[in-house]
Coordinates of C-alpha atoms and ligand atoms in Angstrom, one line a residue:
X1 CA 0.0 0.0 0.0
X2 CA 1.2 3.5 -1.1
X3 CA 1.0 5.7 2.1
X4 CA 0.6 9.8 0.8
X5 CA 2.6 11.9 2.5
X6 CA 0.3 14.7 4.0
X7 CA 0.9 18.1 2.1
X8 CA -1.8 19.8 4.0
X9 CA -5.0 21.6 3.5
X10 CA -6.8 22.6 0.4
X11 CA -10.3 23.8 -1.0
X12 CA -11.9 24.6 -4.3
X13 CA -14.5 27.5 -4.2
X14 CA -16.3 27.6 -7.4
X15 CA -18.7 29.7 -9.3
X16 CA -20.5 28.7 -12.7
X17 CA -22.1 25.9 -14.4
X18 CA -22.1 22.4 -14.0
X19 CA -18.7 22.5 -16.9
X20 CA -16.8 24.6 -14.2
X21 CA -18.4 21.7 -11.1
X22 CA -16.9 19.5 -13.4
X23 CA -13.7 20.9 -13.7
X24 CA -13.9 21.5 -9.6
X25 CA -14.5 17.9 -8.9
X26 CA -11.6 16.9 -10.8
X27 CA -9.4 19.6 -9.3
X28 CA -10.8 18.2 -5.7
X29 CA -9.9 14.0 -6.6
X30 CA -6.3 15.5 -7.9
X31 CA -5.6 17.2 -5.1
X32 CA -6.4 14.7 -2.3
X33 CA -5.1 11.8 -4.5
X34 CA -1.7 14.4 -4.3
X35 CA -2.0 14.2 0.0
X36 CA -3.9 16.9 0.3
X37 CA -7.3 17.1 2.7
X38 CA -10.1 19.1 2.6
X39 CA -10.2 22.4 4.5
X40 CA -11.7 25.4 5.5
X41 CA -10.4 28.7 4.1
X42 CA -9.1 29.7 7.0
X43 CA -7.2 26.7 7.3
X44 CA -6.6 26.0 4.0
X45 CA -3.1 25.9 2.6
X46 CA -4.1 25.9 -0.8
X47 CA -7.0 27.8 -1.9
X48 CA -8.6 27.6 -5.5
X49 CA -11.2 29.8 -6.8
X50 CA -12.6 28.3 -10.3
X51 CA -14.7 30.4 -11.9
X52 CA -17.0 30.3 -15.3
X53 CA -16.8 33.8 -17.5
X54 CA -20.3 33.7 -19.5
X55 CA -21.4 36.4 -17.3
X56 CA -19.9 39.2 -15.4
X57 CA -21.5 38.1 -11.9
X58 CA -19.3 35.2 -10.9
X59 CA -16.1 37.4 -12.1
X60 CA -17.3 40.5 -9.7
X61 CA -17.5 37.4 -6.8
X62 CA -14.2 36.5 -7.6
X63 CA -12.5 39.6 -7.5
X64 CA -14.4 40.5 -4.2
X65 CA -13.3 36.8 -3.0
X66 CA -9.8 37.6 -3.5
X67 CA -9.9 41.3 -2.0
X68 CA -11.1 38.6 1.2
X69 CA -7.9 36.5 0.9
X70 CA -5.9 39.2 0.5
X71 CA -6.0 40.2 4.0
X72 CA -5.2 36.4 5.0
X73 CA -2.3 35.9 2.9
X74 CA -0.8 39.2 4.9
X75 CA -0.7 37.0 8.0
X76 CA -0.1 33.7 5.9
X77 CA 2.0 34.4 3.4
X78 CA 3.0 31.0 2.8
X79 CA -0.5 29.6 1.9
X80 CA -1.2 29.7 -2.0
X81 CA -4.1 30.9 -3.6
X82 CA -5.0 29.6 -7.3
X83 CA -8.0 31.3 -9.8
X84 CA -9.1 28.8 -12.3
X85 CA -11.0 27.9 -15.2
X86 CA -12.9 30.4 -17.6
X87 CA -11.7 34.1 -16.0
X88 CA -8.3 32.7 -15.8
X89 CA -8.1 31.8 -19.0
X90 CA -9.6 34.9 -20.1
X91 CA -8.2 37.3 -17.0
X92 CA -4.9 36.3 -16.5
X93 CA -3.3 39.7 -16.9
X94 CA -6.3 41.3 -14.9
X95 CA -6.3 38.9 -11.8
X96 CA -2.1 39.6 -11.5
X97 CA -3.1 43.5 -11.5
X98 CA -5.6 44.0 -9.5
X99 CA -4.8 40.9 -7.2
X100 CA -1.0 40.4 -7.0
X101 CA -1.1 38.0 -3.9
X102 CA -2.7 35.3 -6.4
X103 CA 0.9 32.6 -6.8
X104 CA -1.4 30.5 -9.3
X105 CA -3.7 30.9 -12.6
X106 CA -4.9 28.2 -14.1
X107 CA -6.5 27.7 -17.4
X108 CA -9.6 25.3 -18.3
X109 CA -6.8 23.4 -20.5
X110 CA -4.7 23.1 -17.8
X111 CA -6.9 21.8 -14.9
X112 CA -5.3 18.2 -14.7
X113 CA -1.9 19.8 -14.1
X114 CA -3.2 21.6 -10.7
X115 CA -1.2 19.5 -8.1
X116 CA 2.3 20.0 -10.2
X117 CA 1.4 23.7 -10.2
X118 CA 1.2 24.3 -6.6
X119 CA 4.2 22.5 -6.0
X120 CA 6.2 24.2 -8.3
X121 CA 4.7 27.6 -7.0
X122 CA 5.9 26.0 -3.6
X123 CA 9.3 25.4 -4.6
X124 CA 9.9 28.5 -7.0
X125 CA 8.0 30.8 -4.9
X126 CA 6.7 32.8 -7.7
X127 CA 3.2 33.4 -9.3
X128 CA 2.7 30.9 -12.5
X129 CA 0.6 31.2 -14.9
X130 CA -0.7 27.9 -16.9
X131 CA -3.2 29.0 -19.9
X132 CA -2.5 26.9 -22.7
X133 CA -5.1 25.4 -25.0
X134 CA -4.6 23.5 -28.0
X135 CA -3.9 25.2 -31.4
X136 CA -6.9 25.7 -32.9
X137 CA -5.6 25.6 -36.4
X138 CA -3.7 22.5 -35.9
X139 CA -6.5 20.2 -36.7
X140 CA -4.3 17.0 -35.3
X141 CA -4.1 18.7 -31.9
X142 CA -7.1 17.3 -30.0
X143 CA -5.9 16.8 -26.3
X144 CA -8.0 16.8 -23.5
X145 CA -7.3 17.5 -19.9
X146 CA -6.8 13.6 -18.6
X147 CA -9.4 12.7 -15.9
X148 CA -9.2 11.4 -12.4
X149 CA -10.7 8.9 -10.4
X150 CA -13.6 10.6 -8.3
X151 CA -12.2 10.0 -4.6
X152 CA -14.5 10.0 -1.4
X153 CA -17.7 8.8 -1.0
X154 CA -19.6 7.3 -3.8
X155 CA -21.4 9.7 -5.1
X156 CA -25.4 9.0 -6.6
X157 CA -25.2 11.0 -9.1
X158 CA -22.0 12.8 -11.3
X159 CA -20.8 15.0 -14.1
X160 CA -18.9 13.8 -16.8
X161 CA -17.7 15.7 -19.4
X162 CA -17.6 14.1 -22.9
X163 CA -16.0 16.9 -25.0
X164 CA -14.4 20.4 -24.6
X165 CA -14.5 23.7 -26.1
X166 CA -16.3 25.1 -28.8
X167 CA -16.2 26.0 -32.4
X168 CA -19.7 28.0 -33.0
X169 CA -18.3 31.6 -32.3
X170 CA -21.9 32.6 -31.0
X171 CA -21.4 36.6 -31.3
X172 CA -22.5 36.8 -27.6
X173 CA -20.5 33.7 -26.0
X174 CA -16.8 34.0 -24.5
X175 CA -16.4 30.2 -24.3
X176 CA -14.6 29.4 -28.0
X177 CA -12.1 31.7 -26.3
X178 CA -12.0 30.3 -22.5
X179 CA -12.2 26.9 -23.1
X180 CA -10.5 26.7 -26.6
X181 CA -11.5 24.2 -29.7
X182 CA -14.1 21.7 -30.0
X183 CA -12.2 18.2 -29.2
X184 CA -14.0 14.9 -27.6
X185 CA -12.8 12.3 -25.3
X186 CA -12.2 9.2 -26.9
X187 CA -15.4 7.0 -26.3
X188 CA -13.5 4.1 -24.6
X189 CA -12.4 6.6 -21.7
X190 CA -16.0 8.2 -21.3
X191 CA -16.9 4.3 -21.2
X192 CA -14.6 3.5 -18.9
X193 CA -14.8 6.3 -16.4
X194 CA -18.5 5.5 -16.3
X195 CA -17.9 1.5 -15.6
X196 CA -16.1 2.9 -12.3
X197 CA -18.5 5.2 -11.3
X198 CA -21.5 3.3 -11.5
X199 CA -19.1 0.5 -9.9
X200 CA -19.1 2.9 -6.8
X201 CA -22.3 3.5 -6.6
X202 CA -23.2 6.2 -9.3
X203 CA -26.8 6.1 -10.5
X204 CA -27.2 8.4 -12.6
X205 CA -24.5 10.3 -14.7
X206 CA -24.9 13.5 -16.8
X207 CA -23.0 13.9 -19.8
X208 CA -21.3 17.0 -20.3
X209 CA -20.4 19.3 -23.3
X210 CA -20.8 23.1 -24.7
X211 CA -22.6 21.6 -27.6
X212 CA -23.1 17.8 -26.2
X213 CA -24.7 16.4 -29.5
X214 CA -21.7 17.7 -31.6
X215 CA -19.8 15.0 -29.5
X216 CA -17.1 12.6 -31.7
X217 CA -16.1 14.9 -34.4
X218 CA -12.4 14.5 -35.5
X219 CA -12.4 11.0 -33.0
X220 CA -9.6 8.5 -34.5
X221 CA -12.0 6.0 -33.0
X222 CA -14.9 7.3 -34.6
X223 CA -18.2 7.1 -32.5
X224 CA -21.5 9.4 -33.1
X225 CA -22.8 10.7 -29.9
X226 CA -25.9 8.3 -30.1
X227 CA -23.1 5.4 -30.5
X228 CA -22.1 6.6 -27.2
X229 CA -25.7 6.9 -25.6
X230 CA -26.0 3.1 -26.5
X231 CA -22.7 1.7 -25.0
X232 CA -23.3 4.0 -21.8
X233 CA -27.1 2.4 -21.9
X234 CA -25.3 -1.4 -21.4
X235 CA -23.4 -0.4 -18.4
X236 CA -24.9 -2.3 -15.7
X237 CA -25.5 -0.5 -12.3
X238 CA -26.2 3.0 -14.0
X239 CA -30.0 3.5 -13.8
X240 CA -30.4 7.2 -15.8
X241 CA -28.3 9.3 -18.4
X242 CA -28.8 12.9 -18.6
X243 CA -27.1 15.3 -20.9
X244 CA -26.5 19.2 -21.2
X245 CA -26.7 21.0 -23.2
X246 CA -27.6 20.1 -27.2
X247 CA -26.9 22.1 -29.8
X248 CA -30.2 22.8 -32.2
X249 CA -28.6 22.2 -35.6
X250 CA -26.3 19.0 -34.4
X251 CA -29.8 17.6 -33.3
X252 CA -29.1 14.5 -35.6
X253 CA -32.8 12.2 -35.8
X254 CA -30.2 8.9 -34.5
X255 CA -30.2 11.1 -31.2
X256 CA -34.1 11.4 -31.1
X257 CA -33.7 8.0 -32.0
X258 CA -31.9 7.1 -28.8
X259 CA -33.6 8.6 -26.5
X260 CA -37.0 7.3 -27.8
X261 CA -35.4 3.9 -27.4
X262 CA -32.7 4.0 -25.1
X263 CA -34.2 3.1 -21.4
X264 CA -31.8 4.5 -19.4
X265 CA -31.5 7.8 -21.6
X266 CA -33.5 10.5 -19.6
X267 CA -36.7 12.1 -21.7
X268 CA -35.4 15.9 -20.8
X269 CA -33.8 17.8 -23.1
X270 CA -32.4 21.4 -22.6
X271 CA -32.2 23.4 -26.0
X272 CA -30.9 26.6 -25.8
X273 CA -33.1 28.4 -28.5
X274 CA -31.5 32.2 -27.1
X275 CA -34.1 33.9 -29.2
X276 CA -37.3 33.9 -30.8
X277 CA -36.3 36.2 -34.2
X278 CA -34.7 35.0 -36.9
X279 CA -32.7 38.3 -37.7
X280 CA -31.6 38.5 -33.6
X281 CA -30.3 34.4 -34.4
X282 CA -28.4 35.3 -37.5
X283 CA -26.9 38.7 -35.7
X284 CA -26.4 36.2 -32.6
X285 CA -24.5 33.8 -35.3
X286 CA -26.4 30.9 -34.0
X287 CA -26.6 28.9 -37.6
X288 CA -30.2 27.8 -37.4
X289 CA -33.5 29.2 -37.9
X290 CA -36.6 29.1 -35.4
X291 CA -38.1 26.7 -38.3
X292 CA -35.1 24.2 -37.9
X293 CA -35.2 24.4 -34.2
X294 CA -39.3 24.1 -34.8
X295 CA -38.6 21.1 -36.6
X296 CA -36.9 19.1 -33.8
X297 CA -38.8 20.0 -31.7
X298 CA -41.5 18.2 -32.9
X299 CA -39.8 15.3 -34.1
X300 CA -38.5 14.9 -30.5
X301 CA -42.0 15.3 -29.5
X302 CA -43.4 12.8 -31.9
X303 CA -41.0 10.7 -30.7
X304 CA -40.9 11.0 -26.8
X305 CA -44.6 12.1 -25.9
X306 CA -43.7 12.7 -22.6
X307 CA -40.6 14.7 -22.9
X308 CA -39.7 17.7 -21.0
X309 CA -38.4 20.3 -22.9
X310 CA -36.5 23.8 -21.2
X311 CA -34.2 26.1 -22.5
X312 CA -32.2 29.5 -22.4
X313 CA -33.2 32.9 -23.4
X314 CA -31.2 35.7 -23.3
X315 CA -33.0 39.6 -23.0
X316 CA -31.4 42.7 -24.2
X317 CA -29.5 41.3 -27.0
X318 CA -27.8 44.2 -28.9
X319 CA -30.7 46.5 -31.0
X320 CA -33.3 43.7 -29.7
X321 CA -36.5 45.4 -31.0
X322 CA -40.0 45.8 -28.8
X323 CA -40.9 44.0 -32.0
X324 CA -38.1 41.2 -31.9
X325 CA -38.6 40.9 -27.9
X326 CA -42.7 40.4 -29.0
X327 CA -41.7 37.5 -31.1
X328 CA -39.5 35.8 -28.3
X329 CA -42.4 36.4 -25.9
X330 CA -44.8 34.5 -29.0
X331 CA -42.3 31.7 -29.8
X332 CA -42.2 31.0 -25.9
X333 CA -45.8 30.5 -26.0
X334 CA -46.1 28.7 -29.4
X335 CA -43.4 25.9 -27.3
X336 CA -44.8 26.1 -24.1
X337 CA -41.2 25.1 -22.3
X338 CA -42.1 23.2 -19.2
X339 CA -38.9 25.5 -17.7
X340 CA -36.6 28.3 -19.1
X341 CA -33.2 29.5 -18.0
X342 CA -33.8 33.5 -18.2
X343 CA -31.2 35.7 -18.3
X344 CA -30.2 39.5 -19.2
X345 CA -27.4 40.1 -22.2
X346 CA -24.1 41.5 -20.7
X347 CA -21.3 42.3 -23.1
X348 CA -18.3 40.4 -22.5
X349 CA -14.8 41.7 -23.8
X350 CA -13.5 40.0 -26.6
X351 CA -16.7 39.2 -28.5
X352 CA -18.4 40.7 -31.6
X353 CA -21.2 41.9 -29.8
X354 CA -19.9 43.3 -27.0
X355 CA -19.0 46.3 -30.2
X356 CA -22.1 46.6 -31.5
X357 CA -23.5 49.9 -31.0
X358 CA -27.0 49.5 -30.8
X359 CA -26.5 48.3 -26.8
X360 CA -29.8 47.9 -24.8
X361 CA -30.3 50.4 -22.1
X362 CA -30.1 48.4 -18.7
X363 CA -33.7 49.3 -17.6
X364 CA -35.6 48.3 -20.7
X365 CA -34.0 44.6 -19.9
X366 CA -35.1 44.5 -16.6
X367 CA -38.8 45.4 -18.0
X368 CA -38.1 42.3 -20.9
X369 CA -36.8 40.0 -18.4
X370 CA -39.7 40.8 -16.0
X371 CA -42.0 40.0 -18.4
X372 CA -40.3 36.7 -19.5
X373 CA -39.8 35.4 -16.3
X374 CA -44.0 35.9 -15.1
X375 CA -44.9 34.6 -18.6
X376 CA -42.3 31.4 -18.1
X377 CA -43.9 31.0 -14.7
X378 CA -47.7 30.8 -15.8
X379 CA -46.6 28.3 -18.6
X380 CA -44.7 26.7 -15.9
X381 CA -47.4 25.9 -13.4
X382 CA -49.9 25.6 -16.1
X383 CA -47.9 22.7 -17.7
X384 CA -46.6 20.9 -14.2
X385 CA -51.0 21.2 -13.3
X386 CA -51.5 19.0 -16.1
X387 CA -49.3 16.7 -15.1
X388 CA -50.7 16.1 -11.5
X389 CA -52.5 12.6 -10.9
X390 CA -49.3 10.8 -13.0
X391 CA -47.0 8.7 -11.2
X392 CA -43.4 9.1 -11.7
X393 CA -40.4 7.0 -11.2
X394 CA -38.5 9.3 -8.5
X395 CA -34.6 8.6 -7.9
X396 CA -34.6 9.6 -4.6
X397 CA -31.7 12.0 -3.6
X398 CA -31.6 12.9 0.1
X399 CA -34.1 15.5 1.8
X400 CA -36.1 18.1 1.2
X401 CA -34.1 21.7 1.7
X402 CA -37.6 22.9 2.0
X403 CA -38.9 20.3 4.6
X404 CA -36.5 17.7 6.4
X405 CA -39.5 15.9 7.3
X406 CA -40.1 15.1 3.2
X407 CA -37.9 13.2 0.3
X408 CA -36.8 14.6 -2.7
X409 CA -35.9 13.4 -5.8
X410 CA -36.3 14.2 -9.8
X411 CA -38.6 12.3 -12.2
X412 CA -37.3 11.1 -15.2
X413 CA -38.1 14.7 -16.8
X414 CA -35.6 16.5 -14.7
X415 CA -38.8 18.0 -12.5
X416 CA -38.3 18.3 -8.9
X417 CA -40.9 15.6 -6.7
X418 CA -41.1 16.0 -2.8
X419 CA -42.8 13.7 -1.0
X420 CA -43.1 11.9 2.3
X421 CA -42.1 8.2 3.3
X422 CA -41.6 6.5 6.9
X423 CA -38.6 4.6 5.7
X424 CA -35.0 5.6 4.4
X425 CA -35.5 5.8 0.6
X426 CA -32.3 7.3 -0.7
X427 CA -30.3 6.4 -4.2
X428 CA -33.9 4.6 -4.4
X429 CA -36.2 4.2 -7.4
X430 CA -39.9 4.8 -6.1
X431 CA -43.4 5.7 -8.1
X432 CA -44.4 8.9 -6.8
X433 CA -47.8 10.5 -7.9
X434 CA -47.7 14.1 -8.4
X435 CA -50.5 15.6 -6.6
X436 CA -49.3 19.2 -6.5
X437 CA -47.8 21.5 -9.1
X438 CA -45.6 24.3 -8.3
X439 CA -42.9 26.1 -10.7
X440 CA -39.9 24.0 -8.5
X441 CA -42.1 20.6 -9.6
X442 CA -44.5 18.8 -7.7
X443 CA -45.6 17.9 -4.5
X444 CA -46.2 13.9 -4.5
X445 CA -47.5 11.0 -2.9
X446 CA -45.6 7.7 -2.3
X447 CA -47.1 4.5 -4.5
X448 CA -44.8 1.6 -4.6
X449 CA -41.2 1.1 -4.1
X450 CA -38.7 -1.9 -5.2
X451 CA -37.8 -4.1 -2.5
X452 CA -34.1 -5.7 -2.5
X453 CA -36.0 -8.9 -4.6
X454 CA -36.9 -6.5 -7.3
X455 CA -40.3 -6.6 -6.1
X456 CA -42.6 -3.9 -6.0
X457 CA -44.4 -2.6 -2.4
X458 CA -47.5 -0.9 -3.3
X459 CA -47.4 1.6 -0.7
X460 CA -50.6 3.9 0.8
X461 CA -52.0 5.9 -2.6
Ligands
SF4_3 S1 -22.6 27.2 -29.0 FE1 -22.4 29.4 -28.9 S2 -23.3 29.9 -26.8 FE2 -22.8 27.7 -26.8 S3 -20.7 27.6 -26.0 FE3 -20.5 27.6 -28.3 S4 -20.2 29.8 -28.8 FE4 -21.0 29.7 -26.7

C-alpha cells in the first residue's frame, strides 16, 4: 500500500455551471489523490477559486473573494491561492493586477496539471501562470485534460464531461475563447470512467459538453454521440443518463432516436433556443432558424410524448427590438417550455457583440426580463398542473431543503418531486404520484417502491 505523504490543507471554491463543477471535482480527486485534505479557508493551505466567464456576476465574486484572501495571505503568506477555469483563462493579466497576492492561474486546458502547479509555486515561490489550449488551427491537436478517479464517498449522481470547447463563435459567448476548440474524449475513456462510477455506486451520470450532441467529431476511434448513448445504456449499475446542453442544428434524428429507445437515456432535453427572431439568431451567429429548431422540436415530441423540454433565453440582446422581444415572448408561447433559464445580455470583452453599437439600455432589460420570467412561470405551473394525478419513477436524492420531514428526488423529466415516506428511501427508485404543481415541480404521494428482490411494495395511494 502506497502511504501519501500529508501536504496539508486545500479547498476549491467555485462559481458557474455544472462545466466549471466539473472541472472542480476533478481539481478536488487530484488534489487529495496528491496528499492533500479538505479544509476550510481559513485553514486551507491551498485555496482555488474556479470560476466560469459567461457572465460578469461570478467574475465581480471572484475579485471580491480575493480582496477577502488578501487580508489572509498578509498573515499567511506561505498559503497559495489559485484562480481557475474560464476568467483565468480569459483574465490572467487582470487577476495579477488588481490581485498580485494570487501565486497561481490556471486555465480550463490546464486543470489536470493543478497539483504540479502548486508545488512548483511552492518550490519556486513565484506566481505561474498555466493558460495553454490547443492550437486551434492544428486540426491534429485534439488533447483533452486527462481525468481522475472521483475519490471520497460514492457519489449517486455525477458529471462527466464528454468533449471540450467550442467551435460555433456565437457573437455573444466567450467560451470558444475560455475553453478553446471543439475536441472529444475518446469514447473508450468516457466508457470506462462510467464503468467505475457506477461500480461505486453512481446512478445516474450526466453527460457534459458546450454543444453535447456535436460529440465525436475528429475522434480517431470514430463514434456518433448516439453510439455513445447506446454503450453508456449497457453499463450495468447505471439507472439514468442525462445530458446538457444540445446544440439545435447538431440535433441529428439517431439522437431522437436514442432517447425514444434507449431506457436509461432520460426524456429531458435542454435546447438553448436564445431567441425567438430570426434576424436576432443570424446577428447572434447561432446557424439555425426558429423553423429548424421548430422542426426538432417536434420530431422529438413525436418521438418522446412525454418529454420535457426547457431552455435559455437571453434579453437585451444588442438592437433587440419591442418587435423582436414580441416574437420571443410568442415563440415562448407557441413551445410552451415546461422550464426556461432567463437571463439578461451583458457584453463580455472580446466578443463581436460586445461592439455593437445598438447596446440595450439596462432598464428596458429589466422590464423584458420581468416579463419573460411571469410569462415562463404561468406556462410553468400551467404545464406541471396538467401533469398532476401521474405517477413518476423518482430517484430519490436525500431531503427536502424545504422540509426535512419530506424526500426529494427528480422524475425522469428532470422536474423536482417532494414527498413523504416513513422509511429511508435514498439512491432509491420509487413511483411517486404528483398531486401538487408548483414552478420548483411537484408535490407527490408515495405509491410503490422496489424491495431488494426486485419486487414492487404498493405503498398507501
Ligand atoms: S454554442 Fe455558442 S453559446 Fe454555446 S458555447 Fe459555443 S459559442 Fe457559446
Amino acid at each position: 500500500m502506497t502511504v501519501l505523504e500529508r501536504r496539508g490543507g486545500y479547498i476549491v471554491l467555485t462559481w458557474g455551471c455544472q462545466m466549471n463543477e466539473d472541472d472542480s471535482a476533478q481539481m478536488t480527486s487530484l488534489m487529495e489523490a496528491d496528499g492533500y485534505e479538505l479544509a476550510a479557508v481559513e485553514d486551507a493551505d491551498v485555496i482555488l477559486l474556479n470560476t466560469c466567464s459567461v457572465r460578469a456576476k461570478p467574475e465581480h465574486k471572484v475579485y471580491s473573494k480575493l480582496g477577502e484572501l488578501r487580508e489572509l495571505k498578509l498573515v499567511y503568506p506561505e498559503k497559495i491561492i489559485g484562480v481557475c477555469g474560464c476568467m483565468a483563462q480569459k483574465e490572467a493579466v487582470n487577476i495579477l493586477r488588481r490581485a498580485p497576492h494570487v501565486d497561481l492561474i490556471v486555465g480550463t486546458g490546464q486543470i489536470d496539471k493543478v497539483p504540479a502547479l502548486v508545488e512548483r509555486v511552492r518550490q519556486e515561490r513565484t506566481a505561474i501562470v498555466s493558460t495553454e489550449l490547443p492550437d486551434r488551427k492544428m486540426r491534429s491537436d485534439k488533447t483533452t485534460p486527462s481525468r481522475a478517479l472521483q475519490v471520497g464517498s460514492p457519489k449517486l449522481k455525477s458529471f462527466v464531461s464528454i468533449m471540450y470547447g467550442c467551435d460555433k463563435f456565437c457573437t455573444f459567448c466567450i467560451v470558444p475563447l475560455t475553453r478553446g476548440k471543439e475536441r472529444s474524449r475518446p469514447a473508450d475513456e468516457i466508457v470506462l470512467e462510467v464503468e467505475r462510477l457506477a461500480s461505486r455506486g453512481t446512478k445516474e451520470v450526466t453527460l457534459l459538453g458546450q454543444t453535447v450532441n456535436s460529440y465525436g467529431k475528429f475522434l480517431d476511434t470514430p463514434c456518433t454521440f448516439a453510439a455513445l448513448l447506446e454503450r453508456l445504456n449497457a453499463i450495468e449499475g447505471l439507472e439514468r443518463i442525462r445530458f446538457t446542453s444540445p446544440y439545435p442544428k447538431d440535433f441529428t434524428d439517431d439522437v431522437i432516436a436514442a432517447i425514444a429507445g434507449l431506457p436509461k437515456v432520460c426524456p429531458q432535453v435542454h435546447m438553448p433556443v436564445q431567441v425567438g427572431d430570426d434576424d436576432l439568431l443570424a446577428r447572434m451567429h447561432r446557424g439555425y432558424t426558429l423553423e429548424q429548431y421548430r422542426l426538432v422540436v417536434s420530431k422529438l415530441r413525436a418521438s418522446v410524448p412525454d418529454i420535457a423540454l426547457t431552455t435559455d433565453i437571453m434579453l437585451g440582446f444588442p438592437g433587440e427590438t419591442d418587435a423582436q422581444f414580441e416574437n420571443t415572448m410568442s415563440f415562448m408561447r407557441e413551445i410552451r417550455f415546461d422550464a426556461a433559464y432567463m437571463f439578461a445580455y451583458s457584453p463580455r470583452e472580446g466578443t463581436k457583440a460586445a461592439l455593437m453599437e445598438d447596446q440595450i439600455p439596462h432598464p428596458i432589460k429589466i422590464e423584458r426580463l420581468e416579463q419573460l420570467i411571469a410569462l415562463q412561470t404561468a406556462t410553468t405551473l400551467q404545464i406541471n398542473s396538467e401533469q398532476c394525478g401521474n405517477t413518476y419513477p423518482v430517484f430519490v436524492e436525500g431531503r427536502s431543503a424545504k422540509d426535512n420531514a419530506r424526500w426529494t428526488g427528480l422524475t425522469p423529466q428532470g422536474k423536482t418531486m417532494n414527498f413523504s415516506a416513513g422509511r429511508d428511501l435514498l439512491g432509491q427508485i420509487v413511483n411517486v404520484r404528483a398531486v401538487g404543481a408548483h414552478v420548483w415541480g411537484f408535490g407527490g404521494e408515495i405509491q410503490s417502491i422496489r424491495t431488494d428482490r426486485g419486487l414492487v411494495l404498493q405503498m398507501a395511494g
